[in-house]
Amino acid sequence: MTNLRHRLHEIVFEADTPAGKAFDVVLLLLILGSVAAISLESVPDINAAHGPLLRTIEWAFTALFTCEYLLRLYCVRRPVAYAFSFFGIVDLISILPAYLALFLAGTQGLSTIRVLRLVRVFRVLKLVHFLGEASVLRAALRASLPKIVVFLLTVVCLVICIGSVMHVVEGPEHGFTSIPRGVYWAIVTLTTVGYGDIAPQTVFGQTLASFVMLLGYGILAVPTGIVTAELTRRPAKTPVSTQSCAGCGLEDHADDARYCRRCGERL
Amino acid sequence: MTNLRHRLHEIVFEADTPAGKAFDVVLLLLILGSVAAISLESVPDINAAHGPLLRTIEWAFTALFTCEYLLRLYCVRRPVAYAFSFFGIVDLISILPAYLALFLAGTQGLSTIRVLRLVRVFRVLKLVHFLGEASVLRAALRASLPKIVVFLLTVVCLVICIGSVMHVVEGPEHGFTSIPRGVYWAIVTLTTVGYGDIAPQTVFGQTLASFVMLLGYGILAVPTGIVTAELTRRPAKTPVSTQSCAGCGLEDHADDARYCRRCGERL
Amino acid sequence: MTNLRHRLHEIVFEADTPAGKAFDVVLLLLILGSVAAISLESVPDINAAHGPLLRTIEWAFTALFTCEYLLRLYCVRRPVAYAFSFFGIVDLISILPAYLALFLAGTQGLSTIRVLRLVRVFRVLKLVHFLGEASVLRAALRASLPKIVVFLLTVVCLVICIGSVMHVVEGPEHGFTSIPRGVYWAIVTLTTVGYGDIAPQTVFGQTLASFVMLLGYGILAVPTGIVTAELTRRPAKTPVSTQSCAGCGLEDHADDARYCRRCGERL
Amino acid sequence: MTNLRHRLHEIVFEADTPAGKAFDVVLLLLILGSVAAISLESVPDINAAHGPLLRTIEWAFTALFTCEYLLRLYCVRRPVAYAFSFFGIVDLISILPAYLALFLAGTQGLSTIRVLRLVRVFRVLKLVHFLGEASVLRAALRASLPKIVVFLLTVVCLVICIGSVMHVVEGPEHGFTSIPRGVYWAIVTLTTVGYGDIAPQTVFGQTLASFVMLLGYGILAVPTGIVTAELTRRPAKTPVSTQSCAGCGLEDHADDARYCRRCGERL
């Protein structure tokens, strides 16, 4: 029994054996297929022509992913740890919307969230090379996170001030109907997205907007500088393994790791 | 008496004692609450339904912040130095708009400026770690300020030239009604915001706009380069303390500082 | 015979001899001229006035480029290797659309793809200096490619999730008619392009959009950081030669290379 | 006589003596005043109310700047060298449009080009400190110019291809009326400006546009990387002097320079 669970774990969670690789490739194709089906179903023309067929296909995918989720719960040694891990939650919420749609119309589109599961499947097919790059990126991003949080908090404070001022300056007759809407405009402008659905029309408003844009120009430089400084500090690549812990399902172990760094399980 | 003022200073200005921490947490919540109330009041629908209630709440917040401001003036040893310091002015102008609105309708929205006070409150709740990051950022930004000022002055000159040329080329019939409006367009384009409320329509105007955009592409790189170069030159983090001077209220003292670097008061 | 082919190869593929340089200059002018002719023909007004003339000119250009392609096939020693190399394919698809337009109206505009051939012609006219810069750039971009691919795959996953959520939140009445359209909106927003043809209109949608924009602000920093880190690791310039292999047409050989690094042909 | 010319040169071209500084401050104010006058005159409302007054003021400014130009020609030792130097040409074209407007209506707005003269005036008023920063920036930009030119040439080729393909895919009915217009759209999109005056509407066009945007995201990183790499290679600041050559008017001499590096004149 333990042997069966162990072998299932090898197949379902890992990509070192041929069976494990095959499982991951099939899963990759299933995820892509199900996302394509959901997307197609949301297009009115295609829905009108092939709606029932697409819905049947979607239910088949949902059934398959539900089985897979139960299988994962079965073969991992600490199901609770897995269920509350990042990927455990992603696995769950990628099947929930389909069942939710039985009670609440219009939510099945959220099933595309299962595209996040692809991140795990990238391990197969010689993508390990890319994983090394990904872990450098992730380490640099994690190191720059505190600075970026400080920066974003400052931006949020700034954006509330700018939005309030513009609400007073331009007023509801030019689209700035409330402070939250002014804040929305300030974010759209400061990030240089610039939809143009709300735009200042008075001379003073446009002058102020010009300062905001030049400011945005300057502070756009800050997160880039933070990430770049972190990336230049780091070596170009670190090796990773495709091992996954049989105890709690944790991945991303160092190449020479022999025990899970979270639960101490032997890999 | 001096003892009371000293103890009040510990509570109001610092975050090292439990009472000081509690004061800052309460202040944090009050600021967030008051900004939320002002924002909600500015939304027409909510204002129609709960206007009187929200206005009462706002006056309560204003009364509280006024008391707090007077308290700060009382317990700091050099009230004038505090009143004219950066945070002293922010504290004042975060209560002024509410009183101003008695005489001049529509200005109460400016009270959201008190969100800037959050910057000081960040000291509490283990945010000291973030403060270290913030001071690295601030040092790098201060060092790159002269270069960025030179850069922005050049951009302003450029933008005036481009705006004038586009005013002549496109003319009032395509929205370029005056030179200031042309300059506004040039800023919107060069910063890649691109609202689309004014856009060139003649062939020559679009050709010129294309050059401006490619130019903007190139010079967008400059402030980023400046900030990044400064950030890579610096170590990753510097320690800071949450001490605030009892004399003038200056913050951001080095971890080993024993005297205020502005007024020489013992910390 | 071999001698003629060898001399033709010197002229057609290389830029070391006066004849080779002249050939490249003429080719440069022909490509620019033909792109200008095709562009002018696509403008309705000019087409109405000078359509037949422009079409004659285009056919003359197409005839010249066809001859040149056949010449290249004749004088290179391994025609198949050339035909399937990057520039061989570009040379072919820059003449195909003109013939294709005989059967399928409206495709002659694709002939402008021959502007890509300019990349090869840059070798002449002291542009070798720039080539050195180009090869530094290319090396840095090649080194940062894996990281950028990882980054773009993550962005694609993210964009599918965001697009689906917005499709559910905003619904077809605000322009989010399907999931693919939501994904299109997410890309337009995350890359800060911001056309404004689709924009969120509900309060919840705008709140979500604000988060997406701030997120885009942060992750815009990642590819810049990657490329910058690679560029700072590299020396400022590497020397290159304008030699091209007589066997397979490969270019971009190192300055001291004596044999083609792909087919071993002596240069 | 030579003595008068020499003293005039000290005042007009340099900022080391009190008289020279005063001259530059007055010039600074005159330029700002004249740009303000021209801008105000272009606003229809203000023009209707104060048109004749503003035009008189403008002519006064033009007369002053013409005198100043003649003075510069008189007191520099090599007038031809000055007349064809960068600032000599700027000085000339900042007075030409006013005279040109006598024959050709609507060109007086181009007089704002005299704002470029401010760059020279920045020398006064302790702005020397900023000049040092400016020269670091300028050196870094000059060093990164070849790489940026290579990059922009590649972008231009790319943009022509993309524009042609979109012209064929979307066609005139969706705003892509010609290849140049398609190229304009491609530039607007790739630089993330995104006006929204032309936007793809077919499914295939939007898919293509998505790829273009993600591509723009990636290649936006390149010029930033180039400039940053150059800036990190350089020291933080270099000293400069406010001396200007009495022979040819060249500025930007090194602090310890004793002879003009262009004409050998003693400073």
CSV table of C-alpha atoms in Angstrom, one decimal, chain B residues 1 6 10 21 37 44 51 57-59 90 100 102 109 113 127 131 134 143 146 155-156 178 196 207 223 241 246:
chain,number,residue,atom,x,y,z
B,1,MET,CA,5.3,69.5,34.7
B,6,HIS,CA,8.6,64.5,28.7
B,10,GLU,CA,7.6,59.7,24.7
B,21,LYS,CA,3.4,52.0,20.1
B,37,ALA,CA,-14.7,58.7,5.3
B,44,PRO,CA,-22.4,61.1,-5.1
B,51,GLY,CA,-24.1,62.4,3.9
B,57,ILE,CA,-17.7,61.4,11.5
B,58,GLU,CA,-15.4,63.7,9.6
B,59,TRP,CA,-15.8,66.5,12.1
B,90,VAL,CA,2.0,68.2,7.1
B,100,LEU,CA,-11.4,76.1,5.3
B,102,LEU,CA,-16.6,76.3,6.3
B,109,GLY,CA,-11.5,66.7,-0.2
B,113,ILE,CA,-3.5,65.0,2.3
B,127,LEU,CA,8.0,48.4,10.0
B,131,LEU,CA,12.5,52.0,7.2
B,134,ALA,CA,13.4,53.4,2.8
B,143,ALA,CA,22.2,61.5,-4.7
B,146,PRO,CA,20.9,66.9,-9.3
B,155,VAL,CA,13.0,67.7,-21.0
B,156,VAL,CA,11.1,70.9,-20.2
B,178,SER,CA,-2.4,77.1,-28.3
B,196,GLY,CA,-5.4,60.3,-27.0
B,207,THR,CA,5.7,61.8,-38.8
B,223,PRO,CA,16.4,58.7,-15.2
B,241,SER,CA,16.3,54.0,15.0
B,246,ALA,CA,12.5,65.8,22.2
